[in-house]
CSV table of C-alpha atoms in Angstrom, one decimal:
chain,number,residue,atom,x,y,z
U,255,UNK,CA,158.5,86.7,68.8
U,256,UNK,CA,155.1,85.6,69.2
U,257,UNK,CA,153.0,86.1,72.5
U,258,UNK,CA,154.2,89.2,74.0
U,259,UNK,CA,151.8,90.0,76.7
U,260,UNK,CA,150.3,86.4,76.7
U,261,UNK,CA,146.8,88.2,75.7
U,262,UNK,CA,143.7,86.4,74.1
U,263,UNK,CA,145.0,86.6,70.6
U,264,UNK,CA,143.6,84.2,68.5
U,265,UNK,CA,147.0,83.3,66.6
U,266,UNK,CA,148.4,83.2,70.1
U,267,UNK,CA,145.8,80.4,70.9
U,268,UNK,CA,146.7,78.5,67.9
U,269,UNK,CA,150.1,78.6,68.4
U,270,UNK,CA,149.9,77.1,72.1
U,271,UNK,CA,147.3,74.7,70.3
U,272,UNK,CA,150.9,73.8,68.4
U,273,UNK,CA,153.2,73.7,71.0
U,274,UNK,CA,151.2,71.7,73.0
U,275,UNK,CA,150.3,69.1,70.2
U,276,UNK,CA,154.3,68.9,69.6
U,277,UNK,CA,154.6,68.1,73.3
U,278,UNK,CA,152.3,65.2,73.6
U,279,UNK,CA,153.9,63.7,70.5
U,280,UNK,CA,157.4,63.1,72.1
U,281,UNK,CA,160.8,62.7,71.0
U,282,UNK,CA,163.3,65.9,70.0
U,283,UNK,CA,160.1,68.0,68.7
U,284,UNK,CA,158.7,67.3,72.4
U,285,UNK,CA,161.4,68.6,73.7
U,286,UNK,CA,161.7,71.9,71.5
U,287,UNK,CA,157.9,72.4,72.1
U,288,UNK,CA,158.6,72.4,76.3
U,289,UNK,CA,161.8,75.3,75.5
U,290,UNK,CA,158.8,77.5,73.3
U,291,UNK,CA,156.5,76.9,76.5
U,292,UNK,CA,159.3,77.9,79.0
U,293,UNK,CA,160.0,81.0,77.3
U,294,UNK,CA,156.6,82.0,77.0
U,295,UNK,CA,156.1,81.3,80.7
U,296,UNK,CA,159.5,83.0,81.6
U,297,UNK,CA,158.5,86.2,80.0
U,298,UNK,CA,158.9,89.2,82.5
U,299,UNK,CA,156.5,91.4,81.1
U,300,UNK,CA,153.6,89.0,81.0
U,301,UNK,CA,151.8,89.1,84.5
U,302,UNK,CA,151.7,86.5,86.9
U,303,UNK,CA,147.9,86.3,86.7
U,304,UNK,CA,148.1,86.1,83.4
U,305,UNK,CA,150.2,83.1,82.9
U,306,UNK,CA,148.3,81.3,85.0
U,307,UNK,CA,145.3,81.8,82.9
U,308,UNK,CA,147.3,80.6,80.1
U,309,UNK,CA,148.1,77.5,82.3
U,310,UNK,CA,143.9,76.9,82.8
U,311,UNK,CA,143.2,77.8,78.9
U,312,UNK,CA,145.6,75.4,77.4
U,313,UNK,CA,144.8,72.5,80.6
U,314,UNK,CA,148.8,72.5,81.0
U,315,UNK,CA,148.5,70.1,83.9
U,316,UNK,CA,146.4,67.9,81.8
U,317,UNK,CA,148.5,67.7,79.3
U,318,UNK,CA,152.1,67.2,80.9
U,319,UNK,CA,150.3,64.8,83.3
U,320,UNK,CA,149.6,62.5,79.9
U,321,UNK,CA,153.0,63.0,78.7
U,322,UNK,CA,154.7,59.5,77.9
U,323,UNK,CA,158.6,60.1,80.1
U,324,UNK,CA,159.2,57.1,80.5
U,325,UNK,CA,162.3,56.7,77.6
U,326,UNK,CA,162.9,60.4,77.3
U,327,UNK,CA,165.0,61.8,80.1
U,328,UNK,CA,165.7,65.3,78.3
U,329,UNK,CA,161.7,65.6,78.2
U,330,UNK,CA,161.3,64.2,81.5
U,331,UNK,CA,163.5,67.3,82.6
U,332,UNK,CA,162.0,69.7,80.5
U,333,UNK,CA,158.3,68.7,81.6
U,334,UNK,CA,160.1,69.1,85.6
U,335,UNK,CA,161.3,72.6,84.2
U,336,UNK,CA,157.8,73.7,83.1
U,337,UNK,CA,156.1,72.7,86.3
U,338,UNK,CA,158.8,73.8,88.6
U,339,UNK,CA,158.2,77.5,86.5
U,340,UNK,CA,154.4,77.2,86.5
U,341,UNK,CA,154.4,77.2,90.6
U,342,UNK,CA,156.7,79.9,90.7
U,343,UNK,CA,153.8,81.7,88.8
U,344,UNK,CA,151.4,80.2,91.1
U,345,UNK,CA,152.8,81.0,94.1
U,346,UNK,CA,153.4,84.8,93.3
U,347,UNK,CA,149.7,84.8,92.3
U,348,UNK,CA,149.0,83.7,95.9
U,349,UNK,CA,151.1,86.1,97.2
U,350,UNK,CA,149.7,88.9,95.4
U,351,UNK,CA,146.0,88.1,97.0
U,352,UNK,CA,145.4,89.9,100.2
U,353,UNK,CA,146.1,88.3,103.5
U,354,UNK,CA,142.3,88.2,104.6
U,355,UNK,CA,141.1,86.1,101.3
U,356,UNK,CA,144.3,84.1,101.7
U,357,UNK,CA,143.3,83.0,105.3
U,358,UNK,CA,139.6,82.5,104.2
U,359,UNK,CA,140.6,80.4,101.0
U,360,UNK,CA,142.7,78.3,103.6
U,361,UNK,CA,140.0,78.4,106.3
U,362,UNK,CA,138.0,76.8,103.9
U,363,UNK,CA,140.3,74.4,102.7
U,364,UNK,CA,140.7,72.7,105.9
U,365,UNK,CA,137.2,73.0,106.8
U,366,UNK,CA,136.3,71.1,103.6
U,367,UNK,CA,139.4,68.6,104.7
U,368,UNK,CA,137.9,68.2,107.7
U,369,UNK,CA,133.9,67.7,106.6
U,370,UNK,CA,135.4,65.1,104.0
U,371,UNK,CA,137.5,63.3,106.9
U,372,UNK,CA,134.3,62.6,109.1
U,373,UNK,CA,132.6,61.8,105.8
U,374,UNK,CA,134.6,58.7,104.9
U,375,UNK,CA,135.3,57.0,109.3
């Protein structure tokens, strides 16, 4: 078992360097990368906060968003999988920030919405 804690390890690194190589190659070892990934990210231990860092350090959006799925159904699923567990991590991050900094971060969202709305009429 490699990555326990999900900490800044530098075999941890090059492993996800791996996984995520085998991912954006396709085909069955695709596939087997995403499962690695999944349990990494499934990992009760590892902290929410934590994971999500992962998810910034290895650009995991980035690189499933580049992911050829248009022939590979199982990969297509597994790619849905990995993002469908990645905002489950993001969304307990959220819910983990206080309620004040949660408004201001949305307060602040819509205000730049809004500035970026009269920008472009």
């Amino acid at each position: 078992v490699i990555i326990a804690g999900i900490d800044d390890d530098l075999s941890n690194h090059h492993v996800l360097n791996v996984i995520f190589s085998c991912i954006g190659g396709g085909g069955e070892v695709a596939v087997a990368a995403c499962d690695c990934f999944l349990e990494i990210v499934d990992r009760e231990e590892a902290d929410s906060s934590n994971k999500v860092m992962l998810f910034v350090r290895v650009n995991l959006f980035s690189v499933l968003g580049n992911v050829d799925l248009d022939d590979n159904i199982d990969l297509a699923i597994k790619v849905a999988e990995i993002l469908a567990a990645s905002g489950v991590e993001l969304l307990q991050c959220l819910e983990a920030l206080p309620m004040e900094k949660q408004m201001m971060e949305y307060i602040l969202h819509v205000t730049k919405l809004q500035n970026g709305s009269k920008q472009t009429d």
